[in-house]
Amino acid sequence: MTTIAADDRSPNDRPRTEPSDSGHLAPTAPPARPAAPARPARPAAPVPPAPAAPAAPAASGAAAGPATATGAAAATESDRSAVEAALAGLPRVVDLLAARAEEHDRDATFPYQGIEAVHEAGLLTLTVSQRYGGPGGTLADTVRVLAQLGRGDASVAVVTAFTLLQHAEQARRASWPAAGYRRLLSESRRGPALVNTLRAEPGGRPDEPLGTVARRDDEGWLLTGRKTYCTGAEALAWMAVTARTDEPEPRVGTFLVRGESEGLEIDPTWDQLGLRASASHDVVLDAVRVPLELGLGLRTPDREGAQEAELARAWHDLALAAVAVGVARAAEAWLVRFLNQRTPANLTEPLGTLPRYRAALGEIDAQLIGAEELLHGLAPRVDRGEPDAVARTGPAHLLATRAATAAVQQAVALTGNPGLSRRHPLERYLRDVLSSRVHLAPEEAVLDAAGLAALAHGARA
């Protein structure tokens, strides 16, 4: 892989995160900003063990007596212990992310050390299936993690989200070939191995054929095209690139591309209002070689698996909504400190003693309680496979994002000039929560789908 207008340092030359005297991760002094960010080395870190073979099934017809039930309960508790151990590291990780968030936002540099902290806590591989030796984190776990990471650094949370979604999809349908996924997990034992699906194309519309084309030759596939808004682009170990074949009857599918592949370039186009450290640049592919077996799910466009697509969308909706709510909670926490400490010249007590400000804070908190209850209530239902829960995640994403945005906007309005000052993080929270809407399907499409579902339900009643 090459990076346009970037230096050519080897991945092994990347800066690392060093331990502090307390044993916690402490960031090294930031390097001078290059023309385009380089990728840091991946340190060894504790992650799930090597993939293990699934347990052998019980003999046919075996009775499930009390001992079997007790063993199953003990196994469940053991399985959850890996998840809980990872979740226990969340507070420290959030503090580390918050300490560097302003710097990365200001300079629009990728938060490599933050990603390393997430990985070393075991959070980046939380959704690796138990059959691959991972914790087997659920959507409910994912929502909990991302809401907390969003409090520290929204960009790190979004990058983490897409890697968690990839592992979760592999857990559901094992679309990656066994050897390819083993390689990904092996890389994850050495350090952060980020993955994302690259779908969007410049000027692309849902009803148009994909502009990225895969041409077959004797050695496999050659991939050519441009993808845009590729979150974490410069740091991705693997890219799952959607493309169509150049066959007489084109098929569409996903092609697994190594981040350092020859013919792949990162065009640093991302210069947005918010989520500035997410490195959501364009990826340019020029005859990138992909082995034949890494072309996944090839099918004619009208044969997409609707059920799996809906479930994947449900995970996406609740995961990204959780990030937005986490950002809003960080804004509320800053507002609380402001109201407790700010005493204008014409008052003798802080603003928090005034009923008007307390009521406004209460409204913000009520909005976020509603959003959290919605997300944390739906996620376990999706985990249980309830179809009506899956169908409701689109509106839930919309409502939670609206609530988060309104909460931060109200916090800015309450604080006036201090809230808009770059000396304080509130204006960054506002920019980040506004930018989180790029991960939301168009409102009209979400509401139209909800309206159609309501009409259909009414017709059946």
CSV table of C-alpha atoms in Angstrom, one decimal:
chain,number,residue,atom,x,y,z
A,1,MET,CA,0.0,0.0,0.0
A,2,THR,CA,1.1,3.5,-0.6
A,3,THR,CA,-0.2,6.8,0.8
A,4,ILE,CA,-0.5,9.8,-1.4
A,5,ALA,CA,1.7,12.6,-0.1
A,6,ALA,CA,2.9,10.5,2.7
A,7,ASP,CA,6.2,9.2,3.9
A,8,ASP,CA,7.2,5.5,3.1
A,9,ARG,CA,8.1,4.3,6.6
A,10,SER,CA,7.7,0.6,7.2
A,11,PRO,CA,4.9,-0.5,9.5
A,12,ASN,CA,7.6,-1.7,11.9
A,13,ASP,CA,8.7,2.0,12.3
A,14,ARG,CA,5.5,3.2,13.7
A,15,PRO,CA,5.5,5.0,17.1
A,16,ARG,CA,4.4,2.9,20.1
A,17,THR,CA,2.6,3.5,23.3
A,18,GLU,CA,4.8,3.2,26.4
A,19,PRO,CA,3.9,2.1,29.9
A,20,SER,CA,3.9,4.7,32.6
A,21,ASP,CA,5.3,4.1,36.1
A,22,SER,CA,1.8,3.1,37.2
A,23,GLY,CA,1.7,0.3,34.7
A,24,HIS,CA,-1.0,2.1,32.7
A,25,LEU,CA,-0.5,3.0,29.1
A,26,ALA,CA,0.9,6.5,28.8
A,27,PRO,CA,1.2,8.3,25.4
A,28,THR,CA,4.6,9.1,24.1
A,29,ALA,CA,5.3,12.7,23.2
A,30,PRO,CA,3.5,13.4,19.9
A,31,PRO,CA,5.8,13.4,16.8
A,32,ALA,CA,6.0,16.3,14.5
A,33,ARG,CA,3.1,16.0,12.0
A,34,PRO,CA,4.1,14.6,8.7
A,35,ALA,CA,2.6,15.5,5.3
A,36,ALA,CA,0.3,12.5,5.9
A,37,PRO,CA,0.1,10.3,9.0
A,38,ALA,CA,2.2,7.2,9.2
A,39,ARG,CA,1.1,3.9,10.7
A,40,PRO,CA,2.6,2.9,14.1
A,41,ALA,CA,4.0,-0.5,15.0
A,42,ARG,CA,1.7,-3.1,16.5
A,43,PRO,CA,2.9,-4.0,20.0
A,44,ALA,CA,2.3,-7.4,21.5
A,45,ALA,CA,-0.9,-7.3,23.5
A,46,PRO,CA,-3.2,-9.7,25.4
A,47,VAL,CA,-6.0,-10.8,23.1
A,48,PRO,CA,-8.1,-13.9,22.9
A,49,PRO,CA,-6.1,-17.2,22.5
A,50,ALA,CA,-5.6,-18.9,19.2
A,51,PRO,CA,-8.7,-20.2,17.5
A,52,ALA,CA,-9.9,-23.4,19.1
A,53,ALA,CA,-11.9,-26.2,17.6
A,54,PRO,CA,-15.6,-26.1,18.7
A,55,ALA,CA,-16.5,-28.6,21.5
A,56,ALA,CA,-17.7,-31.9,20.2
A,57,PRO,CA,-21.5,-32.2,20.2
A,58,ALA,CA,-23.2,-34.5,22.7
A,59,ALA,CA,-24.0,-38.0,21.6
A,60,SER,CA,-27.4,-38.2,19.9
A,61,GLY,CA,-30.2,-38.9,22.3
A,62,ALA,CA,-28.2,-38.0,25.4
A,63,ALA,CA,-30.3,-36.9,28.3
A,64,ALA,CA,-29.8,-33.4,29.7
A,65,GLY,CA,-29.9,-34.2,33.4
A,66,PRO,CA,-29.1,-31.8,36.3
A,67,ALA,CA,-25.4,-32.3,35.9
A,68,THR,CA,-25.6,-31.3,32.3
A,69,ALA,CA,-27.6,-28.2,33.1
A,70,THR,CA,-25.2,-27.2,35.9
A,71,GLY,CA,-22.2,-27.7,33.5
A,72,ALA,CA,-23.9,-25.5,30.9
A,73,ALA,CA,-24.5,-22.8,33.5
A,74,ALA,CA,-20.9,-22.9,34.6
A,75,ALA,CA,-19.7,-22.8,31.0
A,76,THR,CA,-21.9,-19.7,30.5
A,77,GLU,CA,-20.4,-18.0,33.5
A,78,SER,CA,-16.9,-18.8,32.3
A,79,ASP,CA,-17.6,-17.5,28.8
A,80,ARG,CA,-19.0,-14.3,30.2
A,81,SER,CA,-15.9,-13.8,32.4
A,82,ALA,CA,-13.8,-13.0,29.3
A,83,VAL,CA,-16.3,-10.3,28.3
A,84,GLU,CA,-16.5,-8.9,31.8
A,85,ALA,CA,-12.7,-8.8,32.1
A,86,ALA,CA,-12.5,-6.7,28.9
A,87,LEU,CA,-15.3,-4.4,30.1
A,88,ALA,CA,-13.5,-3.9,33.4
A,89,GLY,CA,-10.8,-2.0,31.6
A,90,LEU,CA,-13.2,0.5,30.0
A,91,PRO,CA,-12.8,3.4,32.5
A,92,ARG,CA,-9.0,3.6,32.2
A,93,VAL,CA,-9.2,3.4,28.4
A,94,VAL,CA,-11.8,6.2,28.3
A,95,ASP,CA,-9.5,8.4,30.4
A,96,LEU,CA,-6.6,7.7,28.1
A,97,LEU,CA,-8.7,8.6,25.0
A,98,ALA,CA,-10.0,11.8,26.5
A,99,ALA,CA,-6.5,12.9,27.4
A,100,ARG,CA,-5.4,12.9,23.7
A,101,ALA,CA,-8.7,13.6,21.9
A,102,GLU,CA,-8.3,17.4,21.6
A,103,GLU,CA,-4.8,17.0,20.1
A,104,HIS,CA,-5.9,14.5,17.4
A,105,ASP,CA,-9.0,16.6,16.6
A,106,ARG,CA,-6.9,19.8,16.3
A,107,ASP,CA,-4.3,18.2,14.0
A,108,ALA,CA,-6.6,15.7,12.3
A,109,THR,CA,-4.1,12.9,13.1
A,110,PHE,CA,-5.0,9.3,13.5
A,111,PRO,CA,-5.2,8.2,17.2
A,112,TYR,CA,-2.9,5.2,17.0
A,113,GLN,CA,-2.1,5.1,20.7
A,114,GLY,CA,-5.8,5.2,21.5
A,115,ILE,CA,-6.5,2.3,19.3
A,116,GLU,CA,-3.6,0.4,20.9
A,117,ALA,CA,-5.2,1.1,24.3
A,118,VAL,CA,-8.5,-0.2,23.2
A,119,HIS,CA,-6.8,-3.3,21.8
A,120,GLU,CA,-4.7,-4.0,24.9
A,121,ALA,CA,-7.8,-3.9,27.0
A,122,GLY,CA,-9.3,-6.7,24.9
A,123,LEU,CA,-12.0,-4.5,23.6
A,124,LEU,CA,-11.1,-4.5,19.9
A,125,THR,CA,-11.6,-8.2,19.7
A,126,LEU,CA,-14.6,-8.4,22.0
A,127,THR,CA,-17.0,-9.8,19.4
A,128,VAL,CA,-14.6,-12.6,18.1
A,129,SER,CA,-16.7,-15.7,18.4
A,130,GLN,CA,-16.0,-18.3,21.1
A,131,ARG,CA,-15.6,-20.9,18.5
A,132,TYR,CA,-12.5,-19.0,17.3
A,133,GLY,CA,-11.3,-18.6,20.9
A,134,GLY,CA,-12.7,-15.1,21.5
A,135,PRO,CA,-14.9,-13.7,24.2
A,136,GLY,CA,-18.1,-13.9,22.0
A,137,GLY,CA,-19.3,-10.4,23.0
A,138,THR,CA,-22.9,-9.7,22.0
A,139,LEU,CA,-24.6,-6.6,20.5
A,140,ALA,CA,-25.6,-5.6,24.0
A,141,ASP,CA,-21.9,-5.7,25.0
A,142,THR,CA,-20.9,-3.8,21.9
A,143,VAL,CA,-23.4,-1.0,22.6
A,144,ARG,CA,-22.1,-0.7,26.2
A,145,VAL,CA,-18.5,-0.5,25.0
A,146,LEU,CA,-19.1,2.0,22.3
A,147,ALA,CA,-21.2,4.3,24.4
A,148,GLN,CA,-18.2,4.5,26.9
A,149,LEU,CA,-15.6,4.9,24.2
A,150,GLY,CA,-17.7,7.7,22.7
A,151,ARG,CA,-17.2,9.6,25.9
A,152,GLY,CA,-13.4,9.5,25.5
A,153,ASP,CA,-12.9,10.0,21.8
A,154,ALA,CA,-15.6,9.7,19.2
A,155,SER,CA,-13.1,9.0,16.4
A,156,VAL,CA,-11.6,6.0,18.2
A,157,ALA,CA,-15.1,4.7,19.0
A,158,VAL,CA,-16.2,4.8,15.4
A,159,VAL,CA,-13.0,3.1,14.2
A,160,THR,CA,-13.4,0.4,16.9
A,161,ALA,CA,-17.1,0.0,16.0
A,162,PHE,CA,-16.4,-1.1,12.4
A,163,THR,CA,-13.8,-3.7,13.5
A,164,LEU,CA,-16.3,-5.1,16.1
A,165,LEU,CA,-19.0,-5.3,13.4
A,166,GLN,CA,-16.7,-7.3,11.2
A,167,HIS,CA,-15.9,-9.9,13.9
A,168,ALA,CA,-19.6,-10.1,14.8
A,169,GLU,CA,-20.5,-10.8,11.2
A,170,GLN,CA,-17.9,-13.5,11.0
A,171,ALA,CA,-19.4,-15.0,14.2
A,172,ARG,CA,-22.9,-15.1,12.6
A,173,ARG,CA,-22.1,-16.5,9.1
A,174,ALA,CA,-18.4,-17.3,8.8
A,175,SER,CA,-18.0,-15.6,5.5
A,176,TRP,CA,-14.2,-15.3,5.7
A,177,PRO,CA,-12.3,-18.3,4.5
A,178,ALA,CA,-10.8,-20.2,7.5
A,179,ALA,CA,-7.2,-19.5,6.6
A,180,GLY,CA,-7.9,-15.7,6.1
A,181,TYR,CA,-9.6,-15.3,9.4
A,182,ARG,CA,-6.9,-17.3,11.2
A,183,ARG,CA,-4.4,-14.8,9.8
A,184,LEU,CA,-6.5,-11.9,11.0
A,185,LEU,CA,-6.7,-13.3,14.5
A,186,SER,CA,-3.0,-14.1,14.5
A,187,GLU,CA,-2.3,-10.4,13.6
A,188,SER,CA,-4.7,-9.4,16.4
A,189,ARG,CA,-2.5,-11.3,18.9
A,190,ARG,CA,0.5,-9.1,17.9
A,191,GLY,CA,-1.4,-5.8,18.0
A,192,PRO,CA,-4.4,-3.9,16.7
A,193,ALA,CA,-5.7,-5.4,13.4
A,194,LEU,CA,-8.4,-3.0,12.1
A,195,VAL,CA,-11.0,-4.0,9.6
A,196,ASN,CA,-13.7,-2.2,7.7
A,197,THR,CA,-16.1,-2.7,4.8
A,198,LEU,CA,-15.6,-0.2,2.1
A,199,ARG,CA,-18.9,0.4,0.3
A,200,ALA,CA,-19.3,4.1,-0.5
A,201,GLU,CA,-18.1,5.5,-3.8
A,202,PRO,CA,-17.8,9.1,-4.9
A,203,GLY,CA,-21.1,10.3,-6.3
A,204,GLY,CA,-22.5,6.7,-6.1
A,205,ARG,CA,-26.2,6.1,-5.8
A,206,PRO,CA,-27.9,3.0,-4.4
A,207,ASP,CA,-29.6,2.2,-7.7
A,208,GLU,CA,-26.4,2.5,-9.8
A,209,PRO,CA,-23.9,-0.4,-10.5
A,210,LEU,CA,-20.8,-0.3,-8.4
A,211,GLY,CA,-17.9,1.6,-10.0
A,212,THR,CA,-15.3,-0.7,-8.4
A,213,VAL,CA,-14.7,-3.6,-10.7
A,214,ALA,CA,-13.0,-7.0,-10.2
A,215,ARG,CA,-11.5,-8.6,-13.2
A,216,ARG,CA,-10.7,-12.3,-13.2
A,217,ASP,CA,-7.4,-13.7,-14.5
A,218,ASP,CA,-5.4,-16.9,-14.1
A,219,GLU,CA,-4.1,-15.9,-10.7
A,220,GLY,CA,-7.3,-14.5,-9.1
A,221,TRP,CA,-8.9,-11.1,-9.1
A,222,LEU,CA,-7.6,-7.6,-10.1
A,223,LEU,CA,-9.6,-4.9,-8.3
A,224,THR,CA,-9.8,-1.3,-9.7
A,225,GLY,CA,-11.9,1.6,-8.4
A,226,ARG,CA,-12.2,4.3,-5.7
A,227,LYS,CA,-13.9,4.1,-2.3
A,228,THR,CA,-14.8,7.1,-0.2
A,229,TYR,CA,-15.5,7.8,3.5
A,230,CYS,CA,-13.4,4.8,4.5
A,231,THR,CA,-13.2,5.1,8.2
A,232,GLY,CA,-9.7,4.3,9.6
A,233,ALA,CA,-8.3,4.0,6.0
A,234,GLU,CA,-4.7,4.7,6.7
A,235,ALA,CA,-4.6,2.1,9.6
A,236,LEU,CA,-6.6,-0.7,8.2
A,237,ALA,CA,-5.0,-4.1,8.2
A,238,TRP,CA,-7.8,-5.5,6.0
A,239,MET,CA,-10.3,-3.9,3.8
A,240,ALA,CA,-13.5,-5.7,2.8
A,241,VAL,CA,-14.2,-4.0,-0.6
A,242,THR,CA,-17.5,-4.3,-2.3
A,243,ALA,CA,-17.2,-4.6,-6.1
A,244,ARG,CA,-18.8,-6.1,-9.2
A,245,THR,CA,-17.2,-8.5,-11.6
A,246,ASP,CA,-16.6,-7.7,-15.2
A,247,GLU,CA,-18.4,-10.9,-16.3
A,248,PRO,CA,-21.1,-10.9,-19.0
A,249,GLU,CA,-23.6,-11.3,-16.2
A,250,PRO,CA,-21.9,-9.2,-13.4
A,251,ARG,CA,-21.9,-10.5,-9.9
A,252,VAL,CA,-21.4,-8.4,-6.8
A,253,GLY,CA,-19.5,-9.4,-3.7
A,254,THR,CA,-16.9,-8.5,-1.1
A,255,PHE,CA,-13.1,-8.8,-1.8
A,256,LEU,CA,-10.7,-9.0,1.1
A,257,VAL,CA,-7.7,-6.7,0.5
A,258,ARG,CA,-4.6,-6.3,2.6
A,259,GLY,CA,-4.0,-2.8,3.8
A,260,GLU,CA,-0.4,-2.8,2.4
A,261,SER,CA,-1.3,-4.3,-1.0
A,262,GLU,CA,0.5,-3.2,-4.1
A,263,GLY,CA,-1.6,-0.8,-6.2
A,264,LEU,CA,-3.5,0.5,-3.2
A,265,GLU,CA,-3.3,4.1,-2.2
A,266,ILE,CA,-4.8,6.3,0.5
A,267,ASP,CA,-5.9,9.6,-0.8
A,268,PRO,CA,-6.1,11.9,2.4
A,269,THR,CA,-9.4,13.6,1.5
A,270,TRP,CA,-11.0,13.6,5.0
A,271,ASP,CA,-11.1,17.2,6.3
A,272,GLN,CA,-14.5,17.4,8.0
A,273,LEU,CA,-16.0,19.4,10.8
A,274,GLY,CA,-16.1,16.5,13.2
A,275,LEU,CA,-14.7,13.0,13.7
A,276,ARG,CA,-11.5,14.6,12.4
A,277,ALA,CA,-9.2,11.9,13.7
A,278,SER,CA,-11.1,9.0,12.1
A,279,ALA,CA,-9.0,9.1,8.9
A,280,SER,CA,-12.1,8.5,6.8
A,281,HIS,CA,-10.1,9.0,3.6
A,282,ASP,CA,-10.6,7.8,0.0
A,283,VAL,CA,-9.0,4.4,-0.9
A,284,VAL,CA,-7.8,4.1,-4.5
A,285,LEU,CA,-7.3,0.6,-6.0
A,286,ASP,CA,-5.4,0.2,-9.2
A,287,ALA,CA,-5.3,-3.4,-10.3
A,288,VAL,CA,-4.9,-4.6,-6.7
A,289,ARG,CA,-4.3,-8.4,-6.7
A,290,VAL,CA,-6.8,-10.4,-4.6
A,291,PRO,CA,-6.5,-14.2,-4.3
A,292,LEU,CA,-9.4,-16.1,-5.8
A,293,GLU,CA,-10.6,-17.5,-2.4
A,294,LEU,CA,-10.8,-13.9,-1.0
A,295,GLY,CA,-13.7,-13.0,-3.2
A,296,LEU,CA,-16.7,-13.6,-0.9
A,297,GLY,CA,-20.4,-14.0,-1.4
A,298,LEU,CA,-20.4,-13.4,-5.2
A,299,ARG,CA,-24.0,-13.3,-6.5
A,300,THR,CA,-26.2,-11.5,-8.9
A,301,PRO,CA,-27.4,-8.2,-7.4
A,302,ASP,CA,-31.0,-9.4,-7.0
A,303,ARG,CA,-30.0,-12.4,-4.8
A,304,GLU,CA,-28.7,-10.7,-1.7
A,305,GLY,CA,-29.6,-12.4,1.6
A,306,ALA,CA,-32.2,-10.1,3.0
A,307,GLN,CA,-32.2,-11.6,6.5
A,308,GLU,CA,-28.5,-11.3,7.1
A,309,ALA,CA,-28.4,-7.8,5.6
A,310,GLU,CA,-31.1,-6.7,8.0
A,311,LEU,CA,-29.3,-8.2,11.0
A,312,ALA,CA,-26.0,-6.6,9.9
A,313,ARG,CA,-27.8,-3.3,9.6
A,314,ALA,CA,-29.3,-3.7,13.1
A,315,TRP,CA,-25.8,-4.1,14.6
A,316,HIS,CA,-24.6,-1.1,12.7
A,317,ASP,CA,-27.6,1.0,13.7
A,318,LEU,CA,-27.3,0.4,17.5
A,319,ALA,CA,-23.5,0.4,17.5
A,320,LEU,CA,-23.1,3.8,15.8
A,321,ALA,CA,-26.0,5.3,17.8
A,322,ALA,CA,-24.2,4.3,21.0
A,323,VAL,CA,-21.2,6.3,20.0
A,324,ALA,CA,-23.4,9.4,19.5
A,325,VAL,CA,-25.0,9.0,22.9
A,326,GLY,CA,-21.6,8.5,24.5
A,327,VAL,CA,-20.5,11.9,23.0
A,328,ALA,CA,-23.6,13.5,24.4
A,329,ARG,CA,-22.9,12.1,27.9
A,330,ALA,CA,-19.4,13.6,27.7
A,331,ALA,CA,-20.9,16.9,26.9
A,332,GLU,CA,-23.4,16.6,29.8
A,333,ALA,CA,-20.5,15.8,32.2
A,334,TRP,CA,-18.6,18.9,31.1
A,335,LEU,CA,-21.8,21.0,31.5
A,336,VAL,CA,-22.3,19.7,35.0
A,337,ARG,CA,-18.8,20.8,36.0
A,338,PHE,CA,-19.4,24.2,34.3
A,339,LEU,CA,-22.7,24.8,36.1
A,340,ASN,CA,-21.1,23.8,39.5
A,341,GLN,CA,-18.1,26.1,39.0
A,342,ARG,CA,-19.4,29.1,37.0
A,343,THR,CA,-20.4,32.0,39.2
A,344,PRO,CA,-21.2,35.2,37.1
A,345,ALA,CA,-20.3,38.6,38.5
A,346,ASN,CA,-23.9,39.4,39.2
A,347,LEU,CA,-24.5,36.2,41.3
A,348,THR,CA,-23.1,34.9,44.6
A,349,GLU,CA,-23.7,31.2,43.8
A,350,PRO,CA,-22.9,29.0,40.8
A,351,LEU,CA,-25.3,28.7,37.9
A,352,GLY,CA,-26.2,25.2,39.0
A,353,THR,CA,-28.1,26.7,42.0
A,354,LEU,CA,-30.6,28.4,39.6
A,355,PRO,CA,-33.8,26.5,38.8
A,356,ARG,CA,-33.7,27.5,35.2
A,357,TYR,CA,-30.3,25.8,34.6
A,358,ARG,CA,-31.2,22.8,36.7
A,359,ALA,CA,-34.4,22.3,34.7
A,360,ALA,CA,-32.5,22.6,31.4
A,361,LEU,CA,-29.9,20.1,32.6
A,362,GLY,CA,-32.7,17.8,33.7
A,363,GLU,CA,-34.2,18.0,30.2
A,364,ILE,CA,-30.8,17.0,28.7
A,365,ASP,CA,-30.5,14.1,31.1
A,366,ALA,CA,-34.0,13.0,30.3
A,367,GLN,CA,-33.3,12.9,26.6
A,368,LEU,CA,-30.2,10.8,27.1
A,369,ILE,CA,-31.9,8.4,29.5
A,370,GLY,CA,-34.5,7.8,26.8
A,371,ALA,CA,-31.9,7.2,24.2
A,372,GLU,CA,-29.9,4.8,26.4
A,373,GLU,CA,-33.0,2.9,27.5
A,374,LEU,CA,-33.9,2.5,23.8
A,375,LEU,CA,-30.5,1.2,22.7
A,376,HIS,CA,-29.8,-1.0,25.8
A,377,GLY,CA,-33.4,-2.4,25.6
A,378,LEU,CA,-33.3,-3.3,21.9
A,379,ALA,CA,-29.8,-4.7,21.8
A,380,PRO,CA,-30.5,-7.8,23.9
A,381,ARG,CA,-33.7,-8.4,21.9
A,382,VAL,CA,-31.7,-8.4,18.7
A,383,ASP,CA,-29.2,-10.8,20.4
A,384,ARG,CA,-32.2,-13.1,21.1
A,385,GLY,CA,-33.2,-13.0,17.4
A,386,GLU,CA,-36.5,-11.2,17.9
A,387,PRO,CA,-37.6,-10.1,14.3
A,388,ASP,CA,-39.6,-7.0,15.5
A,389,ALA,CA,-36.5,-5.8,17.4
A,390,VAL,CA,-34.4,-6.0,14.3
A,391,ALA,CA,-37.0,-4.0,12.3
A,392,ARG,CA,-36.9,-1.2,14.9
A,393,THR,CA,-33.2,-0.5,15.0
A,394,GLY,CA,-33.4,2.0,12.1
A,395,PRO,CA,-35.9,4.3,13.9
A,396,ALA,CA,-34.0,3.7,17.1
A,397,HIS,CA,-30.8,5.0,15.5
A,398,LEU,CA,-32.6,8.0,14.3
A,399,LEU,CA,-34.2,8.8,17.6
A,400,ALA,CA,-31.0,8.3,19.6
A,401,THR,CA,-29.0,10.4,17.3
A,402,ARG,CA,-31.6,13.2,17.4
A,403,ALA,CA,-31.6,13.0,21.2
A,404,ALA,CA,-27.8,13.1,21.4
A,405,THR,CA,-27.6,16.0,19.0
A,406,ALA,CA,-30.3,18.0,20.7
A,407,ALA,CA,-28.7,17.4,24.1
A,408,VAL,CA,-25.3,18.8,23.0
A,409,GLN,CA,-26.8,21.7,21.2
A,410,GLN,CA,-28.8,22.6,24.3
A,411,ALA,CA,-25.6,22.4,26.4
A,412,VAL,CA,-23.8,24.8,24.1
A,413,ALA,CA,-26.8,27.2,24.2
A,414,LEU,CA,-26.7,27.1,28.0
A,415,THR,CA,-23.0,27.9,28.3
A,416,GLY,CA,-22.8,30.7,25.7
A,417,ASN,CA,-19.3,31.8,24.7
A,418,PRO,CA,-17.4,29.4,27.0
A,419,GLY,CA,-19.2,26.5,25.3
A,420,LEU,CA,-18.0,27.6,21.9
A,421,SER,CA,-14.4,28.3,23.0
A,422,ARG,CA,-11.8,25.9,21.7
A,423,ARG,CA,-10.2,26.0,25.1
A,424,HIS,CA,-13.1,23.7,26.2
A,425,PRO,CA,-14.2,20.3,24.7
A,426,LEU,CA,-17.9,21.2,24.4
A,427,GLU,CA,-17.5,22.6,20.9
A,428,ARG,CA,-15.7,19.4,19.8
A,429,TYR,CA,-18.5,17.3,21.2
A,430,LEU,CA,-20.9,19.4,19.1
A,431,ARG,CA,-18.9,18.9,15.9
A,432,ASP,CA,-18.5,15.2,16.6
A,433,VAL,CA,-22.2,14.5,17.3
A,434,LEU,CA,-23.3,16.5,14.2
A,435,SER,CA,-20.8,14.5,12.1
A,436,SER,CA,-22.2,11.2,13.6
A,437,ARG,CA,-25.2,11.6,11.3
A,438,VAL,CA,-23.1,10.5,8.3
A,439,HIS,CA,-23.5,6.9,9.7
A,440,LEU,CA,-27.3,7.3,9.8
A,441,ALA,CA,-29.4,6.3,6.8
A,442,PRO,CA,-31.2,9.2,5.2
A,443,GLU,CA,-34.0,10.3,7.6
A,444,GLU,CA,-36.6,10.2,4.8
A,445,ALA,CA,-35.7,6.6,4.0
A,446,VAL,CA,-35.8,5.5,7.7
A,447,LEU,CA,-39.2,7.2,8.2
A,448,ASP,CA,-40.6,6.0,4.9
A,449,ALA,CA,-39.7,2.4,5.9
A,450,ALA,CA,-41.3,2.9,9.3
A,451,GLY,CA,-44.4,4.3,7.7
A,452,LEU,CA,-44.7,1.3,5.3
A,453,ALA,CA,-44.3,-1.1,8.2
A,454,ALA,CA,-47.0,0.7,10.1
A,455,LEU,CA,-49.4,0.6,7.1
A,456,ALA,CA,-48.7,-3.1,6.6
A,457,HIS,CA,-49.3,-3.8,10.3
A,458,GLY,CA,-52.5,-1.9,10.2
A,459,ALA,CA,-53.7,-3.8,7.2
A,460,ARG,CA,-53.2,-7.1,9.1
A,461,ALA,CA,-54.9,-6.0,12.3
